[in-house]
Coordinates of C-alpha atoms in Angstrom, one line a residue:
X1 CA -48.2 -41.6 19.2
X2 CA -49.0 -38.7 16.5
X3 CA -49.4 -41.1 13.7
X4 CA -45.9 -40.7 12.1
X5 CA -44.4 -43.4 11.2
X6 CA -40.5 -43.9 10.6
X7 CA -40.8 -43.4 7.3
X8 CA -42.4 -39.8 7.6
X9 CA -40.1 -39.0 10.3
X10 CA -37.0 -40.0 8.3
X11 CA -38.5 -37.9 5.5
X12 CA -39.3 -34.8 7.9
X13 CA -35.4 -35.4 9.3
X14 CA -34.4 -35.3 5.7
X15 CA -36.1 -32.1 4.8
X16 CA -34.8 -30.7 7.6
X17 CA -30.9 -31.5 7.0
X18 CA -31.6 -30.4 3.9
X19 CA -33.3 -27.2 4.6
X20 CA -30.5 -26.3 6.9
X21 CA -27.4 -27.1 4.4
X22 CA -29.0 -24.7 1.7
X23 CA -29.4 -22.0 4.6
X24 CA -25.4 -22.3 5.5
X25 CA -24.6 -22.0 1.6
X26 CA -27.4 -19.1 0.8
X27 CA -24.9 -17.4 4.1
X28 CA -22.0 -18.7 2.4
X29 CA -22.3 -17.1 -0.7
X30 CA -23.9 -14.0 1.1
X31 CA -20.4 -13.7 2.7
X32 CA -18.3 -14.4 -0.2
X33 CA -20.0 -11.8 -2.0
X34 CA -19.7 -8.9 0.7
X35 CA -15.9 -10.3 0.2
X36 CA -15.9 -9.5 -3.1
X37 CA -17.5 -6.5 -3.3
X38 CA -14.9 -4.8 -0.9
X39 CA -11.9 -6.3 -3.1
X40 CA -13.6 -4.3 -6.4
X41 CA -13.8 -1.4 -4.4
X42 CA -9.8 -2.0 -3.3
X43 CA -8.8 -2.4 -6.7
X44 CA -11.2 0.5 -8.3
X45 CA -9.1 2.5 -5.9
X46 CA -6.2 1.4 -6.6
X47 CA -6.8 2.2 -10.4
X48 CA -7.8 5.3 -10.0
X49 CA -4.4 5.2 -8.0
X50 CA -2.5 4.1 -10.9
X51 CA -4.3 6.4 -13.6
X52 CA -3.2 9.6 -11.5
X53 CA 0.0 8.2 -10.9
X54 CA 0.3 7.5 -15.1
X55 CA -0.5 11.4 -16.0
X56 CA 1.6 12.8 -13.6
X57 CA 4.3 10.4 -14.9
X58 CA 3.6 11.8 -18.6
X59 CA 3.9 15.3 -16.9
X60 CA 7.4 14.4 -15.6
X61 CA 8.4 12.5 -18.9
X62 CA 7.2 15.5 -21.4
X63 CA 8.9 18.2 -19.1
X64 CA 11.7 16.4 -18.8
X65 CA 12.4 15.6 -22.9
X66 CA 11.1 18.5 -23.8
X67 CA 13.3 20.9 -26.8
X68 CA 13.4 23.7 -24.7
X69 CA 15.1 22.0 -21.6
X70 CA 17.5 19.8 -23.5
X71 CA 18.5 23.2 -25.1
X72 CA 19.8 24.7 -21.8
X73 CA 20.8 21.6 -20.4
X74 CA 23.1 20.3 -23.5
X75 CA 24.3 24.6 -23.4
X76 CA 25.1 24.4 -19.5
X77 CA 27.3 20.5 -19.9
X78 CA 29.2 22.7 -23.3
X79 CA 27.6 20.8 -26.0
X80 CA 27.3 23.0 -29.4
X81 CA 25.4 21.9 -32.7
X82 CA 27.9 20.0 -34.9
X83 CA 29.9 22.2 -37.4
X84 CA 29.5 21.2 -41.3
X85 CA 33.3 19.1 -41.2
X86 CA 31.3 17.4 -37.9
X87 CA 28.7 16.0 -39.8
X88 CA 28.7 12.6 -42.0
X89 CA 26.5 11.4 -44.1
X90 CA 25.8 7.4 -45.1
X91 CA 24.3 6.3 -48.1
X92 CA 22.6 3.7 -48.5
X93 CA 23.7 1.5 -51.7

């Protein structure tokens, strides 16, 4: 025939399995990484997401205790400052 014997052609058969399993992972981890690369970009979003949503949440929290505000607030509900007989003090022994 062409001179091969069944030895070459089982090595040839060999190479060629073998050729075409590291193709399929090289695509394999080709996909995976394309995968991956649009789940960093979800959750660099949603970060950036979260770090917004954390300053405008301080905004709201230092508005909302702030002296000025808990002054009207505590004058509109009737609340006074505490007269001197009001007030007691605890030691500590």
């Amino acid at each position: 025939m062409l001179g091969l014997t069944k030895r070459k052609v089982l090595g040839l058969l060999v190479f060629f399995l073998i050729t075409i399993f590291m193709s399929l992972i090289k695509v394999w981890v080709s996909i995976e990484k394309v995968d991956l690369a649009y789940d960093l970009k979800k959750l660099q979003k949603e970060y950036a997401a979260n770090l917004e949503l954390k300053s405008k949440l301080l905004v709201e929290k230092n508005n909302l205790l702030s002296p000025y505000r808990l002054k009207r607030l505590a004058e509109e509900l009737g609340f006074s400052p505490p007269g001197a007989d009001r007030v007691r003090r605890l030691d500590h022994e």
